[in-house]
Short mmCIF file of C-alpha atoms and ligand atoms in Angstrom, two decimals:
data_model
loop_
_atom_site.label_atom_id
_atom_site.label_comp_id
_atom_site.label_asym_id
_atom_site.label_seq_id
_atom_site.Cartn_x
_atom_site.Cartn_y
_atom_site.Cartn_z
CA UNK A 1 31.82 43.90 5.51
CA UNK A 2 29.15 42.18 3.54
CA UNK A 3 28.60 38.48 2.52
CA UNK A 4 28.28 38.75 -1.42
CA UNK A 5 26.50 36.21 -2.00
CA UNK A 6 26.10 36.20 -5.69
CA UNK A 7 29.21 36.52 -6.40
CA UNK A 8 30.36 34.55 -4.25
CA UNK A 9 28.87 31.58 -4.41
CA UNK A 10 28.58 31.26 -8.28
CA UNK A 11 32.40 31.71 -7.76
CA UNK A 12 32.20 28.86 -6.25
CA UNK A 13 29.58 27.15 -8.21
CA UNK A 14 31.26 27.18 -11.42
CA UNK A 15 34.90 25.52 -9.75
CA UNK A 16 33.01 23.10 -8.26
CA UNK A 17 31.62 22.15 -11.73
CA UNK A 18 35.47 22.18 -13.59
CA UNK A 19 37.02 20.63 -10.99
CA UNK A 20 34.52 18.40 -9.51
CA UNK A 21 36.61 17.88 -6.13
CA UNK A 22 32.98 16.24 -5.11
CA UNK A 23 33.33 12.79 -7.18
CA UNK A 24 33.40 9.02 -5.53
CA UNK A 25 36.46 7.05 -6.57
CA UNK A 26 36.13 3.66 -8.32
CA UNK A 27 38.53 1.34 -6.78
CA UNK A 28 40.10 3.60 -4.02
CA UNK A 29 41.55 1.06 -1.95
CA UNK A 30 43.46 3.54 0.53
CA UNK A 31 39.52 5.15 2.17
CA UNK A 32 37.87 4.02 3.65
CA UNK A 33 34.02 4.73 2.01
CA UNK A 34 31.11 6.77 2.61
CA UNK A 35 27.60 6.28 1.42
CA UNK A 36 25.69 9.99 1.87
CA UNK A 37 21.82 8.37 0.12
CA UNK A 38 19.17 11.66 0.87
CA UNK A 39 15.96 10.42 -1.27
CA UNK A 40 15.79 11.40 -4.79
CA UNK A 41 13.45 13.90 -5.28
CA UNK A 42 10.04 13.92 -8.35
CA UNK A 43 10.94 16.80 -10.58
CA UNK A 44 7.02 18.19 -10.78
CA UNK A 45 7.01 22.02 -12.62
CA UNK A 46 6.66 23.73 -8.77
CA UNK A 47 10.43 23.40 -8.58
CA UNK A 48 12.80 22.54 -5.59
CA UNK A 49 10.50 22.79 -2.21
CA UNK A 50 11.63 23.24 1.30
CA UNK A 51 11.46 20.09 1.91
CA UNK A 52 13.90 18.95 -0.66
CA UNK A 53 16.43 21.03 0.68
CA UNK A 54 15.97 20.91 4.48
CA UNK A 55 17.07 16.94 4.02
CA UNK A 56 19.39 17.99 1.46
CA UNK A 57 21.08 20.71 3.31
CA UNK A 58 21.42 17.82 6.49
CA UNK A 59 23.14 15.36 4.05
CA UNK A 60 25.09 17.92 2.03
CA UNK A 61 27.10 18.71 5.90
CA UNK A 62 27.28 15.97 6.89
CA UNK A 63 29.05 14.62 3.18
CA UNK A 64 30.88 17.39 3.65
CA UNK A 65 32.00 16.80 7.10
CA UNK A 66 33.31 13.34 5.46
CA UNK A 67 35.58 14.65 2.77
CA UNK A 68 37.11 16.62 5.43
CA UNK A 69 37.24 14.12 8.30
CA UNK A 70 39.35 11.17 4.33
CA UNK A 71 36.28 9.18 3.36
CA UNK A 72 35.53 8.44 0.06
CA UNK A 73 32.44 9.44 -0.70
CA UNK A 74 29.86 9.06 -2.57
CA UNK A 75 26.68 11.39 -2.28
CA UNK A 76 24.08 10.51 -5.52
CA UNK A 77 21.36 12.67 -7.07
CA UNK A 78 18.19 11.94 -9.99
CA UNK A 79 14.58 12.42 -10.32
CA UNK A 80 12.79 9.54 -9.96
CA UNK A 81 10.61 11.24 -12.84
CA UNK A 82 7.93 8.54 -13.66
CA UNK A 83 3.79 9.20 -11.92
CA UNK A 84 1.32 10.62 -11.66
CA UNK A 85 1.61 14.01 -11.69
CA UNK A 86 3.67 14.62 -14.79
CA UNK A 87 1.20 12.67 -16.82
CA UNK A 88 -0.98 14.30 -15.49
CA UNK A 89 0.03 17.93 -16.39
CA UNK A 90 0.94 16.92 -19.63
CA UNK A 91 -2.86 15.99 -20.03
CA UNK A 92 -3.89 19.07 -19.87
CA UNK A 93 -1.54 20.82 -21.51
CA UNK A 94 -0.95 18.52 -24.17
CA UNK A 95 2.74 18.28 -24.21
CA UNK A 96 4.35 14.51 -24.01
CA UNK A 97 5.62 13.46 -20.59
CA UNK A 98 9.09 13.39 -21.87
CA UNK A 99 8.60 16.70 -22.74
CA UNK A 100 7.37 17.98 -19.27
CA UNK A 101 9.96 15.49 -17.13
CA UNK A 102 12.76 16.71 -19.26
CA UNK A 103 12.02 20.24 -18.14
CA UNK A 104 11.41 20.14 -14.51
CA UNK A 105 14.95 17.92 -14.72
CA UNK A 106 16.15 21.12 -16.21
CA UNK A 107 15.30 23.24 -13.43
CA UNK A 108 15.97 20.88 -10.89
CA UNK A 109 19.31 20.28 -11.87
CA UNK A 110 19.05 24.59 -11.63
CA UNK A 111 18.03 24.49 -8.12
CA UNK A 112 19.70 21.62 -7.04
CA UNK A 113 23.61 23.53 -8.22
CA UNK A 114 22.44 26.87 -7.26
CA UNK A 115 22.38 25.58 -3.86
CA UNK A 116 25.27 24.23 -4.15
CA UNK A 117 25.22 20.53 -2.73
CA UNK A 118 28.16 18.07 -3.21
CA UNK A 119 26.60 15.63 -5.20
CA UNK A 120 28.63 13.67 -7.59
CA UNK A 121 26.89 14.97 -11.04
CA UNK A 122 28.22 12.87 -13.11
CA UNK A 123 25.92 10.10 -11.73
CA UNK A 124 23.04 12.06 -11.49
CA UNK A 125 19.84 8.98 -12.96
CA UNK A 126 16.68 9.25 -13.89
CA UNK A 127 14.72 6.62 -13.08
CA UNK A 128 12.86 7.35 -16.69
CA UNK A 129 15.65 6.67 -18.93
CA UNK A 130 15.75 3.61 -20.60
CA UNK A 131 19.28 2.27 -19.05
CA UNK A 132 17.41 3.58 -15.58
CA UNK A 133 14.46 1.24 -16.42
CA UNK A 134 16.73 -1.57 -17.52
CA UNK A 135 16.82 -2.79 -14.36
CA UNK A 136 13.77 -1.68 -12.53
CA UNK A 137 12.25 -3.86 -15.17
CA UNK A 138 15.63 -6.73 -14.27
CA UNK A 139 14.26 -6.57 -10.30
CA UNK A 140 10.52 -6.76 -11.58
CA UNK A 141 11.39 -10.08 -13.47
CA UNK A 142 13.78 -11.58 -10.19
CA UNK A 143 10.69 -10.93 -8.74
CA UNK A 144 8.10 -12.31 -10.42
CA UNK A 145 10.08 -15.57 -11.37
CA UNK A 146 10.14 -16.56 -6.95
CA UNK A 147 6.91 -16.24 -7.20
CA UNK A 148 6.75 -12.23 -5.08
CA UNK A 149 5.25 -10.12 -8.13
CA UNK A 150 1.44 -12.18 -8.91
CA UNK A 151 -1.39 -10.87 -10.40
CA UNK A 152 -4.78 -11.14 -7.62
CA UNK A 153 -8.13 -8.95 -8.76
CA UNK A 154 -8.59 -5.94 -6.27
CA UNK A 155 -10.80 -3.82 -5.67
CA UNK A 156 -10.20 -0.02 -7.44
CA UNK A 157 -12.25 3.36 -7.43
CA UNK A 158 -13.32 4.03 -10.67
CA UNK A 159 -15.09 7.48 -12.23
CA UNK A 160 -18.75 6.72 -13.34
CA UNK A 161 -17.62 9.43 -15.50
CA UNK A 162 -14.83 9.99 -17.00
CA UNK A 163 -14.39 6.11 -16.62
CA UNK A 164 -10.86 5.65 -15.45
CA UNK A 165 -9.29 4.03 -13.10
CA UNK A 166 -8.31 7.17 -10.45
CA UNK A 167 -5.25 6.48 -7.20
CA UNK A 168 -6.59 6.99 -4.29
CA UNK A 169 -4.87 10.49 -3.88
CA UNK A 170 -7.49 11.38 -7.63
CA UNK A 171 -9.98 10.49 -4.83
CA UNK A 172 -10.45 13.50 -3.13
CA UNK A 173 -13.71 13.33 -0.03
CA UNK A 174 -15.06 10.11 -2.68
CA UNK A 175 -15.11 12.05 -5.83
CA UNK A 176 -13.40 12.11 -8.92
CA UNK A 177 -11.12 15.39 -8.46
CA UNK A 178 -10.56 15.75 -11.89
CA UNK A 179 -14.63 16.08 -12.97
CA UNK A 180 -16.29 15.81 -9.63
CA UNK A 181 -18.08 12.77 -10.55
CA UNK A 182 -18.98 9.33 -8.54
CA UNK A 183 -16.31 7.10 -7.22
CA UNK A 184 -17.29 3.48 -6.66
CA UNK A 185 -15.11 0.58 -6.32
CA UNK A 186 -14.44 -1.77 -9.21
CA UNK A 187 -12.92 -5.05 -8.55
CA UNK A 188 -8.97 -5.25 -11.51
CA UNK A 189 -6.43 -7.82 -11.79
CA UNK A 190 -4.12 -6.48 -10.65
CA UNK A 191 -0.31 -6.79 -9.71
CA UNK A 192 0.61 -7.52 -6.81
CA UNK A 193 3.97 -7.86 -4.61
CA UNK A 194 4.19 -10.54 -1.91
CA UNK A 195 6.39 -7.83 1.04
CA UNK A 196 3.50 -9.99 3.29
CA UNK A 197 6.09 -12.72 2.55
CA UNK A 198 8.15 -10.90 4.51
CA UNK A 199 7.00 -9.33 7.33
CA UNK A 200 7.24 -11.61 10.63
CA UNK A 201 11.51 -10.24 9.84
CA UNK A 202 10.63 -6.74 8.53
CA UNK A 203 9.19 -6.47 12.89
CA UNK A 204 11.47 -8.56 13.59
CA UNK A 205 14.79 -7.27 12.01
CA UNK A 206 13.42 -3.51 13.82
CA UNK A 207 15.77 -4.52 16.69
CA UNK A 208 18.92 -4.97 14.69
CA UNK A 209 18.90 -1.16 12.47
CA UNK A 210 19.80 2.29 14.78
CA UNK A 211 16.57 3.97 13.06
CA UNK A 212 15.16 6.82 16.17
CA UNK A 213 13.01 4.23 18.02
CA UNK A 214 9.64 6.63 17.02
CA UNK A 215 10.13 5.53 13.54
CA UNK A 216 10.85 1.75 15.04
CA UNK A 217 7.31 2.26 16.24
CA UNK A 218 6.01 3.58 13.11
CA UNK A 219 6.53 0.32 11.36
CA UNK A 220 5.72 -1.97 13.83
CA UNK A 221 1.90 -0.66 14.32
CA UNK A 222 1.70 -0.80 10.49
CA UNK A 223 3.24 -3.69 9.60
CA UNK A 224 0.57 -4.14 12.88
CA UNK A 225 1.31 -7.72 13.83
CA UNK A 226 -0.64 -9.85 16.64
CA UNK A 227 -1.05 -12.77 17.93
CA UNK A 228 -4.27 -15.12 17.89
CA UNK A 229 -6.72 -17.87 17.06
CA UNK A 230 -9.58 -18.17 13.67
CA UNK A 231 -12.92 -19.51 15.12
CA UNK A 232 -14.93 -22.14 13.05
CA UNK A 233 -18.89 -20.85 13.70
CA UNK A 234 -21.44 -23.77 12.14
CA UNK A 235 -24.54 -21.49 10.28
CA UNK A 236 -27.77 -22.93 9.76
CA UNK A 237 -26.79 -22.35 5.98
CA UNK A 238 -24.14 -24.66 4.47
CA UNK A 239 -22.02 -22.74 4.90
CA UNK A 240 -19.09 -22.13 8.54
CA UNK A 241 -18.16 -18.89 8.92
CA UNK A 242 -14.76 -17.76 10.60
CA UNK A 243 -13.50 -15.25 12.19
CA UNK A 244 -10.42 -13.89 13.22
CA UNK A 245 -9.77 -12.29 17.59
CA UNK A 246 -7.43 -11.69 19.08
CA UNK A 247 -9.76 -12.01 22.34
CA UNK A 248 -11.12 -15.38 22.22
CA UNK A 249 -12.33 -15.53 25.97
CA UNK A 250 -14.90 -12.67 26.03
CA UNK A 251 -16.46 -14.96 23.46
CA UNK A 252 -19.04 -16.29 25.85
CA UNK A 253 -19.96 -12.42 25.30
CA UNK A 254 -20.97 -12.90 22.06
CA UNK A 255 -24.24 -11.12 20.76
CA UNK A 256 -24.02 -11.08 16.58
CA UNK A 257 -21.91 -11.74 14.19
CA UNK A 258 -20.92 -9.00 11.14
CA UNK A 259 -20.18 -9.48 7.34
CA UNK A 260 -18.12 -7.38 5.19
CA UNK A 261 -20.99 -5.87 1.97
CA UNK A 262 -18.50 -7.64 -0.33
CA UNK A 263 -17.99 -11.12 0.99
CA UNK A 264 -18.82 -13.65 -1.34
CA UNK A 265 -20.67 -16.15 1.14
CA UNK A 266 -23.26 -13.14 0.74
CA UNK A 267 -24.06 -13.69 -3.09
CA UNK A 268 -24.14 -17.28 -2.43
CA UNK A 269 -27.04 -17.35 0.68
CA UNK A 270 -29.22 -14.70 -1.35
CA UNK A 271 -31.70 -16.64 -2.06
CA UNK A 272 -32.19 -17.72 1.46
CA UNK A 273 -32.11 -13.81 3.16
CA UNK A 274 -35.12 -12.31 3.25
CA UNK A 275 -34.41 -8.76 3.35
CA UNK A 276 -32.34 -9.52 0.97
CA UNK A 277 -33.49 -5.89 -1.72
CA UNK A 278 -32.08 -4.27 1.75
CA UNK A 279 -28.68 -6.23 1.67
CA UNK A 280 -28.14 -5.34 -1.64
CA UNK A 281 -28.72 -2.09 -1.85
CA UNK A 282 -26.44 -1.63 0.91
CA UNK A 283 -23.68 -3.71 -0.23
CA UNK A 284 -23.28 -0.62 -3.60
CA UNK A 285 -24.03 2.32 -0.99
CA UNK A 286 -20.89 0.36 0.88
CA UNK A 287 -19.24 0.00 -2.90
CA UNK A 288 -18.99 3.67 -2.78
CA UNK A 289 -17.31 4.67 0.07
CA UNK A 290 -13.39 4.81 0.36
CA UNK A 291 -11.37 2.57 3.09
CA UNK A 292 -10.37 5.63 4.91
CA UNK A 293 -14.15 6.73 5.37
CA UNK A 294 -14.54 2.59 5.96
CA UNK A 295 -12.27 2.91 8.83
CA UNK A 296 -11.32 5.70 10.73
CA UNK A 297 -14.41 8.18 9.53
CA UNK A 298 -16.83 5.17 10.81
CA UNK A 299 -18.29 6.97 13.72
CA UNK A 300 -22.20 6.84 13.12
CA UNK A 301 -22.77 2.86 12.91
CA UNK A 302 -24.69 1.09 10.08
CA UNK A 303 -25.47 -1.73 9.42
CA UNK A 304 -28.64 -4.60 7.70
CA UNK A 305 -29.82 -8.79 9.97
CA UNK A 306 -29.65 -11.12 7.63
CA UNK A 307 -32.63 -11.49 8.29
CA UNK A 308 -33.16 -15.99 8.24
CA UNK A 309 -29.41 -16.60 8.94
CA UNK A 310 -28.02 -18.20 12.34
CA UNK A 311 -25.12 -18.37 13.98
CA UNK A 312 -23.52 -20.84 16.23
CA UNK A 313 -21.41 -19.42 19.32
CA UNK A 314 -19.73 -22.61 19.81
CA UNK A 315 -18.70 -22.14 24.04
CA UNK A 316 -22.45 -22.47 24.37
CA UNK A 317 -24.73 -23.79 21.67
CA UNK A 318 -26.84 -20.40 22.06
CA UNK A 319 -27.99 -19.04 18.14
CA UNK A 320 -26.90 -15.26 17.04
CA UNK A 321 -28.06 -13.33 13.93
CA UNK A 322 -25.62 -12.05 11.75
CA UNK A 323 -25.73 -8.29 9.67
CA UNK A 324 -23.59 -6.90 7.18
CA UNK A 325 -22.40 -3.89 7.78
CA UNK A 326 -19.64 -1.59 5.71
CA UNK A 327 -17.02 -0.91 9.29
CA UNK A 328 -15.58 -4.84 8.41
CA UNK A 329 -13.51 -4.76 5.62
CA UNK A 330 -12.70 -7.81 3.25
CA UNK A 331 -8.53 -7.21 3.12
CA UNK A 332 -8.48 -7.71 7.45
CA UNK A 333 -8.65 -11.78 8.15
CA UNK A 334 -11.40 -13.17 6.58
CA UNK A 335 -14.27 -10.70 6.35
CA UNK A 336 -16.44 -11.26 9.18
CA UNK A 337 -15.72 -10.29 13.04
CA UNK A 338 -17.51 -11.65 15.90
CA UNK A 339 -19.32 -8.79 18.21
CA UNK A 340 -18.64 -8.56 21.62
CA UNK A 341 -20.52 -5.20 22.67
CA UNK A 342 -19.92 -5.71 26.85
CA UNK A 343 -16.02 -5.03 25.75
CA UNK A 344 -15.15 -3.17 23.02
CA UNK A 345 -16.18 0.66 22.07
CA UNK A 346 -17.60 -0.50 18.37
CA UNK A 347 -19.35 -3.40 19.86
CA UNK A 348 -20.45 -1.19 21.81
CA UNK A 349 -21.95 1.59 19.68
CA UNK A 350 -23.66 -1.38 17.79
CA UNK A 351 -24.89 -3.23 19.85
CA UNK A 352 -26.67 -0.41 21.17
CA UNK A 353 -27.39 1.07 18.01
CA UNK A 354 -29.43 -2.39 16.65
CA UNK A 355 -31.05 -3.33 20.36
CA UNK A 356 -28.50 -6.38 20.20
CA UNK A 357 -28.27 -7.58 24.15
CA UNK A 358 -24.67 -6.77 25.92
CA UNK A 359 -23.43 -9.65 27.83
CA UNK A 360 -20.05 -8.40 30.41
CA UNK A 361 -17.56 -11.84 30.54
CA UNK A 362 -15.26 -9.44 32.32
CA UNK A 363 -15.91 -8.20 36.37
CA UNK A 364 -15.80 -4.46 36.72
CA UNK A 365 -17.75 -1.25 35.04
CA UNK A 366 -20.68 -0.26 34.44
CA UNK A 367 -22.17 -1.84 31.10
CA UNK A 368 -24.74 0.18 31.32
CA UNK A 369 -22.91 3.94 30.11
CA UNK A 370 -19.92 1.71 27.42
CA UNK A 371 -18.31 -1.41 27.22
CA UNK A 372 -14.68 -0.93 29.20
CA UNK A 373 -11.53 -2.45 28.73
CA UNK A 374 -10.64 -5.39 29.68
CA UNK A 375 -7.40 -5.35 31.79
CA UNK A 376 -4.74 -9.05 31.93
CA UNK A 377 -6.10 -9.82 36.38
CA UNK A 378 -9.60 -8.96 34.73
CA UNK A 379 -12.03 -11.96 36.55
CA UNK A 380 -14.20 -13.67 33.76
CA UNK A 381 -17.78 -13.94 34.96
CA UNK A 382 -20.72 -15.29 32.50
CA UNK A 383 -17.95 -17.69 30.91
CA UNK A 384 -18.35 -20.53 31.79
CA UNK A 385 -15.73 -23.25 32.11
CA UNK A 386 -13.44 -19.73 32.33
CA UNK A 387 -15.34 -18.16 35.24
CA UNK A 388 -13.54 -17.93 38.56
CA UNK A 389 -9.76 -16.97 35.85
CA UNK A 390 -8.48 -13.74 34.63
CA UNK A 391 -7.65 -12.68 32.25
CA UNK A 392 -4.29 -13.29 31.19
CA UNK A 393 -5.42 -17.49 31.77
CA UNK A 394 -8.55 -17.39 30.02
CA UNK A 395 -6.72 -15.99 26.70
CA UNK A 396 -4.81 -19.54 26.17
CA UNK A 397 -7.45 -21.41 27.95
CA UNK A 398 -10.01 -20.80 25.01
CA UNK A 399 -7.67 -21.14 22.75
CA UNK A 400 -6.85 -24.67 23.35
CA UNK A 401 -10.41 -24.99 24.35
CA UNK A 402 -11.58 -24.21 20.55
CA UNK A 403 -8.60 -26.76 19.16
CA UNK A 404 -9.13 -29.41 21.12
CA UNK A 405 -12.37 -28.93 19.94
CA UNK A 406 -12.59 -28.17 16.66
CA UNK A 407 -13.35 -25.01 16.38
CA UNK A 408 -10.28 -23.34 16.29
CA UNK A 409 -6.64 -22.58 14.99
CA UNK A 410 -3.94 -20.13 16.47
CA UNK A 411 -3.32 -17.48 13.90
CA UNK A 412 -1.02 -14.81 13.14
CA UNK A 413 -2.08 -12.07 11.61
CA UNK A 414 -0.92 -9.04 10.22
CA UNK A 415 -2.54 -5.27 9.09
CA UNK A 416 0.46 -5.25 6.23
CA UNK A 417 -1.12 -5.96 2.81
CA UNK A 418 0.76 -7.56 -0.72
CA UNK A 419 0.72 -4.28 -2.45
CA UNK A 420 -0.71 -3.03 -5.19
CA UNK A 421 2.12 -2.95 -8.31
CA UNK A 422 1.00 -1.75 -10.98
CA UNK A 423 -1.34 1.43 -12.67
CA UNK A 424 -3.75 1.85 -16.22
CA UNK A 425 -1.01 4.77 -17.83
CA UNK A 426 1.56 5.22 -20.25
CA UNK A 427 3.76 7.05 -17.39
CA UNK A 428 5.76 4.70 -15.64
CA UNK A 429 7.67 1.54 -16.62
CA UNK A 430 6.53 -0.81 -19.03
CA UNK A 431 6.18 -4.67 -16.64
CA UNK A 432 8.76 -6.99 -19.47
CA UNK A 433 6.07 -9.78 -19.26
CA UNK A 434 3.95 -11.37 -22.13
CA UNK A 435 0.63 -13.50 -21.70
CA UNK A 436 0.35 -16.44 -24.39
CA UNK A 437 -2.88 -18.38 -24.17
CA UNK A 438 -0.38 -21.28 -23.82
CA UNK A 439 1.66 -20.69 -21.94
CA UNK A 440 0.50 -18.78 -19.46
CA UNK A 441 2.68 -14.74 -18.10
CA UNK A 442 6.29 -15.51 -19.24
CA UNK A 443 8.88 -12.68 -18.91
CA UNK A 444 11.09 -11.73 -21.38
CA UNK A 445 14.47 -12.76 -21.64
CA UNK A 446 16.88 -10.43 -19.93
CA UNK A 447 19.14 -9.65 -23.04
CA UNK A 448 16.15 -7.71 -24.23
CA UNK A 449 14.93 -5.52 -21.09
CA UNK A 450 14.84 -2.20 -21.20
CA UNK A 451 11.31 -2.74 -22.96
CA UNK A 452 11.52 0.55 -24.16
CA UNK A 453 8.78 2.56 -23.41
CA UNK A 454 6.82 3.16 -27.22
CA UNK A 455 6.16 6.38 -28.64
CA UNK A 456 2.48 7.32 -28.23
CA UNK A 457 -0.29 9.83 -30.33
CA UNK A 458 -2.57 9.98 -27.09
CA UNK A 459 -1.75 9.05 -23.84
CA UNK A 460 -4.75 9.69 -21.94
CA UNK A 461 -6.85 6.86 -20.23
CA UNK A 462 -9.08 4.86 -22.42
CA UNK A 463 -12.53 4.91 -22.09
CA UNK A 464 -12.72 0.76 -21.06
CA UNK A 465 -10.41 1.69 -18.03
CA UNK A 466 -6.89 -0.55 -19.56
CA UNK A 467 -4.06 1.83 -20.14
CA UNK A 468 -3.03 4.04 -22.53
CA UNK A 469 -0.65 1.27 -23.71
CA UNK A 470 -3.98 -1.47 -24.89
CA UNK A 471 -4.02 0.62 -27.88
CA UNK A 472 -1.15 0.18 -29.76
CA UNK A 473 -1.82 -3.21 -31.10
CA UNK A 474 1.52 -3.12 -32.76
CA UNK A 475 3.22 -3.05 -29.75
CA UNK A 476 0.85 -5.12 -27.17
CA UNK A 477 0.70 -8.45 -29.77
CA UNK A 478 3.80 -9.66 -29.45
CA UNK A 479 5.34 -13.82 -30.41
CA UNK A 480 5.86 -15.76 -27.09
CA UNK A 481 9.38 -15.86 -25.89
CA UNK A 482 8.55 -19.90 -24.47
CA UNK A 483 6.65 -21.10 -27.48
CA UNK A 484 7.41 -18.82 -30.39
CA UNK A 485 2.99 -18.86 -30.66
CA UNK A 486 0.84 -14.97 -30.78
CA UNK A 487 0.86 -13.61 -26.97
CA UNK A 488 0.04 -10.03 -25.78
CA UNK A 489 2.28 -7.37 -24.63
CA UNK A 490 1.02 -6.33 -20.27
CA UNK A 491 -0.26 -3.05 -20.82
CA UNK A 492 -0.16 -1.97 -17.07
CA UNK A 493 2.56 0.07 -16.49
CA UNK A 494 4.99 0.09 -12.78
CA UNK A 495 3.84 2.43 -10.24
CA UNK A 496 5.07 5.49 -9.81
CA UNK A 497 7.23 4.56 -6.45
CA UNK A 498 8.92 1.91 -8.86
ZN1 ZN B 501 -14.01 11.70 -12.71
ZN1 ZN B 502 4.11 -19.45 -25.17
#
């Protein structure tokens, strides 16, 4: 006998639609609850793919089993429907993104029904529905009121020919995906979410959750907590410079210091840097590279020595030169790092290229071939009062020395950064804030939510890099909810993952 799926599945799927056997019952106190949650799909023009079907099928099996075991199961479905792919498609084909979304959702729904999933279809949600994004906006307001959403100037990807801000995924190998034009980094004021305030809890509370170990390791690496200290060095300029390090014990091996091309001290010192032309040309070159190119892909070290700048090593009073190099990112630590080429491969490569001294401070290995890594039980050499100690002993000894002598503070550092939470785009949730010249940023009263995304003539980005909403003066100009004076709405929208 052959399984006639077209007839059998159609028949049962129709029956499920009519009789709704998969509906979760609100207020049922007689049965235990089970909440089966999948990641809601992004309704693209391509329809469902196997990356949807695989996890959905797995959770569908679990939910069906739980129902058979007598649980009151909630297995919801929805569409994560704001975002760039829909907007780009809409711009290209001159169709309103709301219509593109509607058509795509219809197709997704049809395909999900064909797969026979046991979703509770009465609870279907769509993130572009004002009744839904009312709550996205409400959550944003709570974060704003608690100081967890704030505005800051951040570097963004700027296409010099389209004259627009690009999302990271629109920059392909350093050029604009849309036009192939040159992409540079530009400062722009953005809404941020202060996830770093939760960095310790995000890492410590992993002990309490039932994740597989591989995921826990990924999370720990992503948050990247390290216990180190910030060391402050005197310079021959009027400023001191600070570096963050987890290896204060290697301070006697310092042979140079490197500053990020974006560091504000460079601009301040420019009249006293005798090769400033060379330095500023290097800054312009660095501005064209992505963080990724400057990090992982950065095999060949480049940099320029700051002629006229000298830094004093607080451990031994010796002076070392300072370089600008694009492998140092402004976003991590202080934007300045110490170069200890004896015990760090990246520093060894840099020192070898620029002919800088390589001073081993832990015994063993052959320093002429490469930097050697240091083990906890390695013995300190060339290091003054640390000589003869193990690395394990020398790390806290140097930290304490730095604190006592006023050039160091103990510090915990994280790789995790606060999240950029705004885009200069149309197809996203409007940010429910008003900018008043008297009161600053003022939240809309909650009874005025949802703040509807207005209909626009053209949803293409403006040539100044502002959101298309900025052109809608009738929508932008409003009154301040606090003082009643003239004020303007925020024209950035929330990112896709809002
Ligand atoms: Zn472009
Ligand atoms: Zn006001």
